[in-house]
C-alpha positions as a Markdown table, in Angstrom:
| # | Residue | x | y | z |
|---|---|---|---|---|
| 1 | Asp | 0.0 | 0.0 | 0.0 |
| 2 | Leu | 1.0 | 3.7 | 0.0 |
| 3 | Leu | 2.6 | 3.5 | 3.4 |
| 4 | Asp | 4.7 | 0.6 | 2.5 |
| 5 | Ser | 5.9 | 2.3 | -0.7 |
| 6 | Leu | 6.8 | 5.4 | 1.2 |
| 7 | Leu | 8.8 | 3.4 | 3.8 |
| 8 | Gln | 10.6 | 1.6 | 1.1 |
| 9 | Glu | 11.7 | 4.9 | -0.4 |
| 10 | Thr | 13.2 | 5.8 | 3.0 |
| 11 | Tyr | 14.5 | 2.6 | 4.5 |
| 12 | Pro | 16.3 | -0.4 | 3.1 |
| 13 | Gln | 14.7 | -3.7 | 3.8 |
| 14 | Ser | 17.3 | -4.7 | 6.4 |
| 15 | Ile | 16.4 | -1.7 | 8.5 |
| 16 | Leu | 12.6 | -2.1 | 8.0 |
| 17 | Met | 12.8 | -5.7 | 9.4 |
| 18 | Ser | 14.1 | -4.3 | 12.7 |
| 19 | Val | 11.7 | -1.4 | 13.0 |
| 20 | Ser | 8.4 | -1.9 | 14.9 |
| 21 | Ser | 5.3 | -2.0 | 12.8 |
| 22 | Ala | 4.0 | 0.9 | 15.0 |
| 23 | Gln | 6.8 | 3.3 | 13.9 |
| 24 | Thr | 6.7 | 5.6 | 11.0 |
| 25 | Asp | 9.3 | 7.9 | 9.4 |
| 26 | Lys | 8.5 | 11.5 | 10.3 |
| 27 | Ala | 10.5 | 12.7 | 7.3 |
| 28 | Val | 7.8 | 11.2 | 5.1 |
| 29 | Leu | 5.1 | 13.2 | 6.9 |
| 30 | Glu | 7.1 | 16.4 | 6.4 |
| 31 | Arg | 6.6 | 16.2 | 2.7 |
| 32 | Tyr | 2.8 | 16.4 | 3.2 |
| 33 | Leu | 2.9 | 19.1 | 5.9 |
| 34 | Ser | 4.5 | 21.4 | 3.4 |
| 35 | Leu | 1.5 | 21.1 | 1.0 |
| 36 | Pro | -0.7 | 24.2 | 0.8 |
| 37 | Gln | -4.1 | 23.9 | 2.4 |
| 38 | Gly | -5.8 | 27.1 | 1.2 |
| 39 | Asp | -7.8 | 29.1 | 3.7 |
| 40 | Arg | -9.0 | 26.1 | 5.6 |
| 41 | Val | -7.4 | 25.2 | 9.0 |
| 42 | Cys | -7.3 | 22.1 | 11.2 |
| 43 | Ala | -8.3 | 22.6 | 14.8 |
| 44 | Thr | -7.2 | 19.7 | 17.1 |
| 45 | Tyr | -9.6 | 19.6 | 20.0 |
| 46 | Val | -7.9 | 18.2 | 23.1 |
| 47 | Trp | -9.6 | 17.1 | 26.4 |
| 48 | Ile | -9.1 | 14.9 | 29.5 |
| 49 | Asp | -10.8 | 11.6 | 29.5 |
| 50 | Gly | -12.6 | 9.7 | 32.3 |
| 51 | Ser | -9.3 | 8.5 | 33.8 |
| 52 | Gly | -8.6 | 12.1 | 34.9 |
| 53 | Glu | -5.1 | 11.8 | 33.4 |
| 54 | Gly | -5.4 | 10.6 | 29.8 |
| 55 | Leu | -5.6 | 13.0 | 26.9 |
| 56 | Arg | -7.8 | 12.5 | 23.8 |
| 57 | Ser | -8.1 | 14.5 | 20.7 |
| 58 | Lys | -9.9 | 14.8 | 17.4 |
| 59 | Val | -9.5 | 17.2 | 14.4 |
| 60 | Lys | -12.2 | 19.6 | 13.1 |
| 61 | Cys | -11.5 | 21.2 | 9.7 |
| 62 | Leu | -12.7 | 24.8 | 9.6 |
| 63 | Asp | -13.3 | 27.0 | 6.6 |
| 64 | Ser | -11.2 | 29.8 | 8.1 |
| 65 | Lys | -9.0 | 30.6 | 11.1 |
| 66 | Pro | -10.9 | 31.8 | 14.1 |
| 67 | Ser | -9.7 | 35.1 | 15.5 |
| 68 | Lys | -10.6 | 34.2 | 19.1 |
| 69 | Val | -11.6 | 31.0 | 21.0 |
| 70 | Glu | -15.2 | 32.1 | 21.3 |
| 71 | Asp | -15.4 | 31.7 | 17.5 |
| 72 | Leu | -14.7 | 28.0 | 17.7 |
| 73 | Pro | -17.8 | 25.7 | 17.5 |
| 74 | Asn | -18.7 | 23.4 | 20.3 |
| 75 | Trp | -18.3 | 19.7 | 19.4 |
| 76 | Asn | -19.0 | 16.3 | 20.8 |
| 77 | Tyr | -17.5 | 12.8 | 21.0 |
| 78 | Asp | -18.4 | 9.2 | 22.2 |
| 79 | Gly | -17.9 | 9.2 | 25.9 |
| 80 | Ser | -18.5 | 5.5 | 26.2 |
| 81 | Ser | -15.1 | 5.0 | 24.5 |
| 82 | Cys | -13.4 | 7.4 | 26.9 |
| 83 | Tyr | -14.5 | 6.0 | 30.3 |
| 84 | Gln | -17.1 | 8.8 | 30.6 |
| 85 | Ala | -20.5 | 7.4 | 29.6 |
| 86 | Asp | -22.4 | 4.2 | 28.9 |
| 87 | Gly | -23.4 | 3.2 | 25.4 |
| 88 | Ser | -27.1 | 4.1 | 25.7 |
| 89 | Asn | -26.4 | 7.8 | 26.1 |
| 90 | Ser | -22.8 | 8.4 | 25.2 |
| 91 | Asp | -22.5 | 11.9 | 23.8 |
| 92 | Val | -20.1 | 14.2 | 25.7 |
| 93 | Tyr | -19.8 | 17.8 | 24.6 |
| 94 | Leu | -16.6 | 19.8 | 24.1 |
| 95 | Lys | -16.5 | 23.6 | 24.8 |
| 96 | Pro | -13.3 | 25.3 | 23.6 |
| 97 | Val | -11.6 | 27.4 | 26.3 |
| 98 | Lys | -8.1 | 28.1 | 25.0 |
| 99 | Met | -6.5 | 27.9 | 21.6 |
| 100 | Tyr | -2.8 | 27.8 | 20.6 |
| 101 | Pro | -0.9 | 27.8 | 17.3 |
| 102 | Cys | -0.1 | 24.1 | 16.6 |
| 103 | Pro | 3.6 | 23.5 | 16.6 |
| 104 | Phe | 3.1 | 20.0 | 15.0 |
| 105 | Thr | 1.1 | 20.9 | 11.9 |
| 106 | Arg | 2.1 | 24.6 | 11.9 |
| 107 | Gly | 0.6 | 27.2 | 9.5 |
| 108 | Asp | -2.7 | 28.5 | 10.7 |
| 109 | Asn | -3.6 | 25.2 | 12.4 |
| 110 | Leu | -4.6 | 25.2 | 16.0 |
| 111 | Leu | -4.5 | 23.2 | 19.2 |
| 112 | Val | -7.8 | 23.7 | 21.1 |
| 113 | Leu | -8.1 | 22.9 | 24.8 |
| 114 | Cys | -11.6 | 22.0 | 25.8 |
| 115 | Glu | -13.9 | 21.5 | 28.8 |
| 116 | Thr | -16.2 | 18.5 | 28.8 |
| 117 | Tyr | -20.0 | 18.5 | 29.6 |
| 118 | Asn | -22.7 | 15.8 | 29.7 |
| 119 | His | -26.0 | 15.8 | 27.8 |
| 120 | Asn | -27.5 | 17.9 | 30.6 |
| 121 | Asp | -24.8 | 20.6 | 30.1 |
| 122 | Glu | -23.3 | 19.6 | 33.4 |
| 123 | Pro | -19.5 | 19.5 | 33.8 |
| 124 | Met | -18.0 | 16.0 | 33.6 |
| 125 | Ala | -16.5 | 14.6 | 36.8 |
| 126 | Thr | -13.0 | 15.2 | 35.3 |
| 127 | Asn | -13.8 | 18.8 | 34.4 |
| 128 | Asn | -11.9 | 20.5 | 37.2 |
| 129 | Arg | -11.1 | 23.5 | 35.2 |
| 130 | Lys | -14.7 | 24.9 | 35.5 |
| 131 | Lys | -14.5 | 25.0 | 39.3 |
| 132 | Cys | -11.0 | 26.5 | 39.2 |
| 133 | Val | -12.2 | 29.3 | 36.9 |
| 134 | Glu | -15.0 | 30.1 | 39.4 |
| 135 | Ile | -12.5 | 30.3 | 42.3 |
| 136 | Met | -10.0 | 32.4 | 40.3 |
| 137 | Lys | -12.8 | 34.9 | 39.5 |
| 138 | Gln | -13.6 | 35.3 | 43.2 |
| 139 | Ala | -9.9 | 36.0 | 43.8 |
| 140 | Glu | -9.4 | 38.1 | 40.8 |
| 141 | Ser | -8.8 | 41.3 | 42.8 |
| 142 | Gln | -5.9 | 39.6 | 44.6 |
| 143 | His | -4.0 | 38.9 | 41.3 |
| 144 | Pro | -2.9 | 35.4 | 42.3 |
| 145 | Trp | 0.3 | 34.2 | 40.6 |
| 146 | Phe | 1.1 | 30.6 | 39.8 |
| 147 | Gly | 3.9 | 28.7 | 38.3 |
| 148 | Ile | 4.4 | 25.0 | 37.6 |
| 149 | Glu | 7.5 | 22.8 | 37.5 |
| 150 | Gln | 7.3 | 19.3 | 35.9 |
| 151 | Glu | 9.9 | 16.6 | 35.7 |
| 152 | Tyr | 9.8 | 13.8 | 33.2 |
| 153 | Thr | 12.0 | 10.8 | 32.2 |
| 154 | Leu | 12.6 | 9.7 | 28.7 |
| 155 | Phe | 12.3 | 5.9 | 28.0 |
| 156 | Asp | 13.5 | 3.8 | 25.0 |
| 157 | His | 11.1 | 1.5 | 23.1 |
| 158 | Asp | 12.1 | -1.3 | 25.5 |
| 159 | Lys | 10.8 | 0.8 | 28.4 |
| 160 | His | 14.4 | 1.2 | 29.6 |
| 161 | Pro | 15.5 | 4.7 | 30.6 |
| 162 | Phe | 16.8 | 6.4 | 27.5 |
| 163 | Gly | 20.6 | 6.2 | 27.2 |
| 164 | Trp | 21.1 | 3.9 | 30.1 |
| 165 | Pro | 23.3 | 0.8 | 29.7 |
| 166 | Lys | 21.0 | -2.1 | 28.7 |
| 167 | Asn | 22.5 | -4.5 | 31.2 |
| 168 | Gly | 23.4 | -2.2 | 34.1 |
| 169 | Phe | 23.1 | 1.3 | 35.5 |
| 170 | Pro | 24.7 | 4.7 | 34.8 |
| 171 | Gly | 27.4 | 6.0 | 37.2 |
| 172 | Pro | 26.4 | 7.5 | 40.6 |
| 173 | Gln | 24.4 | 10.7 | 40.9 |
| 174 | Gly | 26.5 | 13.8 | 40.7 |
| 175 | Pro | 27.5 | 14.9 | 37.1 |
| 176 | Tyr | 24.0 | 14.8 | 35.5 |
| 177 | Tyr | 22.1 | 17.7 | 37.1 |
| 178 | Cys | 22.3 | 20.7 | 34.7 |
| 179 | Gly | 25.0 | 18.6 | 33.0 |
| 180 | Val | 26.7 | 19.4 | 29.7 |
| 181 | Gly | 28.0 | 16.8 | 27.3 |
| 182 | Ala | 26.8 | 13.6 | 25.6 |
| 183 | Asn | 28.2 | 11.4 | 28.4 |
| 184 | Lys | 26.1 | 13.3 | 31.0 |
| 185 | Val | 22.8 | 14.2 | 29.5 |
| 186 | Tyr | 20.6 | 12.1 | 27.1 |
| 187 | Gly | 17.9 | 13.4 | 24.8 |
| 188 | Arg | 18.7 | 17.1 | 24.7 |
| 189 | Asp | 17.3 | 17.3 | 21.2 |
| 190 | Ile | 13.9 | 16.2 | 22.6 |
| 191 | Glu | 14.1 | 18.7 | 25.4 |
| 192 | Thr | 15.1 | 21.5 | 23.0 |
| 193 | Ala | 12.2 | 20.6 | 20.6 |
| 194 | His | 9.8 | 20.6 | 23.5 |
| 195 | Val | 10.8 | 24.2 | 24.5 |
| 196 | Arg | 10.7 | 25.5 | 21.0 |
| 197 | Cys | 7.2 | 24.0 | 20.6 |
| 198 | Cys | 6.1 | 25.8 | 23.8 |
| 199 | Leu | 7.5 | 29.1 | 22.5 |
| 200 | Tyr | 5.9 | 28.7 | 19.1 |
| 201 | Ala | 2.5 | 28.0 | 20.8 |
| 202 | Gly | 2.8 | 31.0 | 23.0 |
| 203 | Ile | 3.0 | 29.1 | 26.3 |
| 204 | Lys | 4.9 | 31.1 | 28.9 |
| 205 | Val | 7.6 | 28.5 | 29.4 |
| 206 | Ser | 10.3 | 30.0 | 31.7 |
| 207 | Gly | 13.1 | 27.5 | 31.8 |
| 208 | Thr | 14.4 | 24.0 | 31.5 |
| 209 | Asn | 17.3 | 21.9 | 32.8 |
| 210 | Ala | 18.7 | 18.4 | 33.0 |
| 211 | Glu | 17.8 | 16.7 | 36.3 |
| 212 | Val | 19.8 | 14.5 | 38.7 |
| 213 | Met | 19.1 | 11.2 | 36.9 |
| 214 | Pro | 20.3 | 10.6 | 33.3 |
| 215 | Ala | 17.4 | 10.9 | 30.8 |
| 216 | Gln | 15.5 | 13.0 | 33.4 |
| 217 | Trp | 14.5 | 16.6 | 32.5 |
| 218 | Glu | 12.5 | 19.4 | 34.0 |
| 219 | Phe | 10.7 | 22.5 | 32.7 |
| 220 | Gln | 8.9 | 25.4 | 34.3 |
| 221 | Val | 6.0 | 27.5 | 33.1 |
| 222 | Gly | 5.0 | 30.9 | 34.6 |
| 223 | Pro | 4.5 | 32.9 | 36.6 |
| 224 | Cys | 1.0 | 33.4 | 35.2 |
| 225 | Glu | -1.9 | 35.2 | 36.7 |
| 226 | Gly | -5.0 | 33.2 | 37.7 |
| 227 | Ile | -5.9 | 30.4 | 35.2 |
| 228 | Ser | -4.2 | 32.1 | 32.2 |
| 229 | Met | -1.5 | 29.4 | 32.3 |
Protein backbone atom coordinates (compact mmCIF):
# COMPACT_ATOMS: atom_id res chain seq x y z
CA ASP A 1 0.00 0.00 0.00
CA LEU A 2 0.99 3.68 0.00
CA LEU A 3 2.61 3.55 3.44
CA ASP A 4 4.74 0.56 2.48
CA SER A 5 5.87 2.30 -0.69
CA LEU A 6 6.81 5.44 1.20
CA LEU A 7 8.76 3.44 3.78
CA GLN A 8 10.63 1.56 1.07
CA GLU A 9 11.72 4.89 -0.38
CA THR A 10 13.24 5.84 2.96
CA TYR A 11 14.50 2.62 4.55
CA PRO A 12 16.34 -0.39 3.07
CA GLN A 13 14.66 -3.72 3.78
CA SER A 14 17.28 -4.71 6.36
CA ILE A 15 16.37 -1.70 8.48
CA LEU A 16 12.63 -2.12 7.98
CA MET A 17 12.84 -5.66 9.38
CA SER A 18 14.13 -4.30 12.69
CA VAL A 19 11.67 -1.40 12.96
CA SER A 20 8.45 -1.89 14.93
CA SER A 21 5.31 -1.95 12.80
CA ALA A 22 4.00 0.90 14.98
CA GLN A 23 6.81 3.25 13.94
CA THR A 24 6.74 5.60 10.96
CA ASP A 25 9.34 7.86 9.43
CA LYS A 26 8.48 11.47 10.29
CA ALA A 27 10.47 12.73 7.32
CA VAL A 28 7.80 11.25 5.07
CA LEU A 29 5.10 13.20 6.90
CA GLU A 30 7.10 16.40 6.42
CA ARG A 31 6.56 16.15 2.66
CA TYR A 32 2.82 16.45 3.17
CA LEU A 33 2.89 19.06 5.93
CA SER A 34 4.47 21.40 3.39
CA LEU A 35 1.48 21.10 1.03
CA PRO A 36 -0.71 24.23 0.83
CA GLN A 37 -4.14 23.90 2.45
CA GLY A 38 -5.79 27.09 1.22
CA ASP A 39 -7.83 29.12 3.70
CA ARG A 40 -9.01 26.09 5.65
CA VAL A 41 -7.44 25.15 8.98
CA CYS A 42 -7.30 22.07 11.16
CA ALA A 43 -8.26 22.57 14.80
CA THR A 44 -7.18 19.71 17.07
CA TYR A 45 -9.61 19.58 20.00
CA VAL A 46 -7.93 18.17 23.14
CA TRP A 47 -9.63 17.05 26.36
CA ILE A 48 -9.10 14.94 29.50
CA ASP A 49 -10.83 11.55 29.47
CA GLY A 50 -12.58 9.73 32.29
CA SER A 51 -9.32 8.51 33.82
CA GLY A 52 -8.61 12.08 34.89
CA GLU A 53 -5.14 11.79 33.38
CA GLY A 54 -5.35 10.57 29.78
CA LEU A 55 -5.62 13.02 26.90
CA ARG A 56 -7.83 12.50 23.85
CA SER A 57 -8.06 14.52 20.65
CA LYS A 58 -9.93 14.80 17.37
CA VAL A 59 -9.52 17.17 14.44
CA LYS A 60 -12.16 19.55 13.11
CA CYS A 61 -11.54 21.17 9.71
CA LEU A 62 -12.73 24.79 9.63
CA ASP A 63 -13.35 27.05 6.65
CA SER A 64 -11.18 29.82 8.10
CA LYS A 65 -8.95 30.57 11.07
CA PRO A 66 -10.93 31.85 14.08
CA SER A 67 -9.72 35.14 15.54
CA LYS A 68 -10.63 34.18 19.13
CA VAL A 69 -11.55 31.04 21.04
CA GLU A 70 -15.21 32.12 21.25
CA ASP A 71 -15.44 31.74 17.46
CA LEU A 72 -14.72 28.02 17.68
CA PRO A 73 -17.77 25.75 17.54
CA ASN A 74 -18.68 23.37 20.33
CA TRP A 75 -18.31 19.71 19.40
CA ASN A 76 -19.02 16.26 20.80
CA TYR A 77 -17.53 12.78 21.05
CA ASP A 78 -18.35 9.24 22.16
CA GLY A 79 -17.90 9.23 25.92
CA SER A 80 -18.45 5.47 26.16
CA SER A 81 -15.07 5.01 24.49
CA CYS A 82 -13.37 7.43 26.89
CA TYR A 83 -14.50 6.00 30.26
CA GLN A 84 -17.10 8.75 30.62
CA ALA A 85 -20.51 7.38 29.61
CA ASP A 86 -22.40 4.20 28.86
CA GLY A 87 -23.43 3.19 25.38
CA SER A 88 -27.11 4.10 25.75
CA ASN A 89 -26.37 7.84 26.12
CA SER A 90 -22.75 8.37 25.23
CA ASP A 91 -22.52 11.91 23.85
CA VAL A 92 -20.10 14.19 25.70
CA TYR A 93 -19.79 17.81 24.60
CA LEU A 94 -16.63 19.84 24.06
CA LYS A 95 -16.50 23.55 24.82
CA PRO A 96 -13.30 25.27 23.62
CA VAL A 97 -11.64 27.39 26.31
CA LYS A 98 -8.14 28.06 24.96
CA MET A 99 -6.46 27.90 21.57
CA TYR A 100 -2.80 27.84 20.60
CA PRO A 101 -0.89 27.80 17.30
CA CYS A 102 -0.14 24.13 16.60
CA PRO A 103 3.63 23.45 16.58
CA PHE A 104 3.10 20.00 15.05
CA THR A 105 1.11 20.90 11.91
CA ARG A 106 2.10 24.60 11.91
CA GLY A 107 0.65 27.16 9.51
CA ASP A 108 -2.71 28.50 10.72
CA ASN A 109 -3.62 25.19 12.35
CA LEU A 110 -4.60 25.17 16.02
CA LEU A 111 -4.51 23.19 19.23
CA VAL A 112 -7.79 23.72 21.10
CA LEU A 113 -8.09 22.89 24.81
CA CYS A 114 -11.63 21.98 25.82
CA GLU A 115 -13.87 21.50 28.84
CA THR A 116 -16.22 18.51 28.82
CA TYR A 117 -19.97 18.46 29.61
CA ASN A 118 -22.67 15.78 29.67
CA HIS A 119 -25.97 15.80 27.78
CA ASN A 120 -27.54 17.92 30.56
CA ASP A 121 -24.84 20.58 30.11
CA GLU A 122 -23.30 19.61 33.44
CA PRO A 123 -19.48 19.49 33.79
CA MET A 124 -18.05 16.00 33.64
CA ALA A 125 -16.45 14.62 36.81
CA THR A 126 -12.98 15.21 35.35
CA ASN A 127 -13.76 18.81 34.36
CA ASN A 128 -11.91 20.45 37.24
CA ARG A 129 -11.14 23.55 35.22
CA LYS A 130 -14.68 24.94 35.51
CA LYS A 131 -14.51 25.01 39.31
CA CYS A 132 -11.02 26.48 39.17
CA VAL A 133 -12.23 29.31 36.91
CA GLU A 134 -15.00 30.13 39.40
CA ILE A 135 -12.50 30.31 42.28
CA MET A 136 -10.05 32.40 40.28
CA LYS A 137 -12.80 34.90 39.46
CA GLN A 138 -13.56 35.27 43.16
CA ALA A 139 -9.88 35.97 43.85
CA GLU A 140 -9.35 38.13 40.76
CA SER A 141 -8.76 41.33 42.77
CA GLN A 142 -5.86 39.61 44.56
CA HIS A 143 -4.05 38.92 41.27
CA PRO A 144 -2.87 35.42 42.29
CA TRP A 145 0.29 34.18 40.57
CA PHE A 146 1.06 30.56 39.75
CA GLY A 147 3.94 28.65 38.27
CA ILE A 148 4.41 24.97 37.58
CA GLU A 149 7.47 22.76 37.46
CA GLN A 150 7.27 19.34 35.86
CA GLU A 151 9.92 16.64 35.71
CA TYR A 152 9.82 13.83 33.18
CA THR A 153 11.97 10.85 32.21
CA LEU A 154 12.62 9.66 28.66
CA PHE A 155 12.28 5.92 27.98
CA ASP A 156 13.48 3.84 25.04
CA HIS A 157 11.15 1.50 23.09
CA ASP A 158 12.07 -1.33 25.45
CA LYS A 159 10.84 0.77 28.43
CA HIS A 160 14.41 1.18 29.61
CA PRO A 161 15.48 4.73 30.57
CA PHE A 162 16.84 6.40 27.45
CA GLY A 163 20.62 6.20 27.16
CA TRP A 164 21.13 3.87 30.12
CA PRO A 165 23.31 0.76 29.70
CA LYS A 166 21.05 -2.13 28.69
CA ASN A 167 22.54 -4.53 31.22
CA GLY A 168 23.36 -2.19 34.06
CA PHE A 169 23.11 1.28 35.47
CA PRO A 170 24.74 4.66 34.83
CA GLY A 171 27.36 6.02 37.18
CA PRO A 172 26.42 7.47 40.59
CA GLN A 173 24.41 10.66 40.88
CA GLY A 174 26.49 13.81 40.65
CA PRO A 175 27.46 14.90 37.13
CA TYR A 176 24.00 14.82 35.54
CA TYR A 177 22.09 17.73 37.11
CA CYS A 178 22.33 20.69 34.67
CA GLY A 179 25.00 18.60 32.98
CA VAL A 180 26.71 19.35 29.69
CA GLY A 181 28.02 16.75 27.25
CA ALA A 182 26.81 13.59 25.57
CA ASN A 183 28.16 11.41 28.38
CA LYS A 184 26.14 13.29 31.01
CA VAL A 185 22.77 14.17 29.47
CA TYR A 186 20.62 12.13 27.08
CA GLY A 187 17.85 13.39 24.82
CA ARG A 188 18.72 17.08 24.73
CA ASP A 189 17.30 17.32 21.19
CA ILE A 190 13.91 16.20 22.55
CA GLU A 191 14.09 18.73 25.39
CA THR A 192 15.05 21.49 22.96
CA ALA A 193 12.24 20.58 20.58
CA HIS A 194 9.77 20.65 23.48
CA VAL A 195 10.80 24.15 24.55
CA ARG A 196 10.67 25.45 20.97
CA CYS A 197 7.17 24.02 20.58
CA CYS A 198 6.08 25.82 23.77
CA LEU A 199 7.53 29.11 22.50
CA TYR A 200 5.86 28.66 19.12
CA ALA A 201 2.50 27.99 20.75
CA GLY A 202 2.78 31.05 23.01
CA ILE A 203 3.01 29.08 26.26
CA LYS A 204 4.89 31.05 28.92
CA VAL A 205 7.64 28.49 29.41
CA SER A 206 10.26 30.03 31.69
CA GLY A 207 13.08 27.51 31.82
CA THR A 208 14.37 23.97 31.52
CA ASN A 209 17.28 21.88 32.77
CA ALA A 210 18.66 18.36 32.98
CA GLU A 211 17.82 16.68 36.28
CA VAL A 212 19.76 14.48 38.74
CA MET A 213 19.12 11.22 36.85
CA PRO A 214 20.33 10.60 33.28
CA ALA A 215 17.41 10.92 30.82
CA GLN A 216 15.46 13.00 33.35
CA TRP A 217 14.51 16.59 32.48
CA GLU A 218 12.53 19.42 34.01
CA PHE A 219 10.70 22.45 32.66
CA GLN A 220 8.93 25.40 34.25
CA VAL A 221 5.97 27.51 33.13
CA GLY A 222 5.02 30.88 34.61
CA PRO A 223 4.54 32.92 36.59
CA CYS A 224 1.04 33.42 35.21
CA GLU A 225 -1.93 35.19 36.73
CA GLY A 226 -5.00 33.17 37.69
CA ILE A 227 -5.87 30.44 35.19
CA SER A 228 -4.16 32.10 32.23
CA MET A 229 -1.46 29.42 32.26
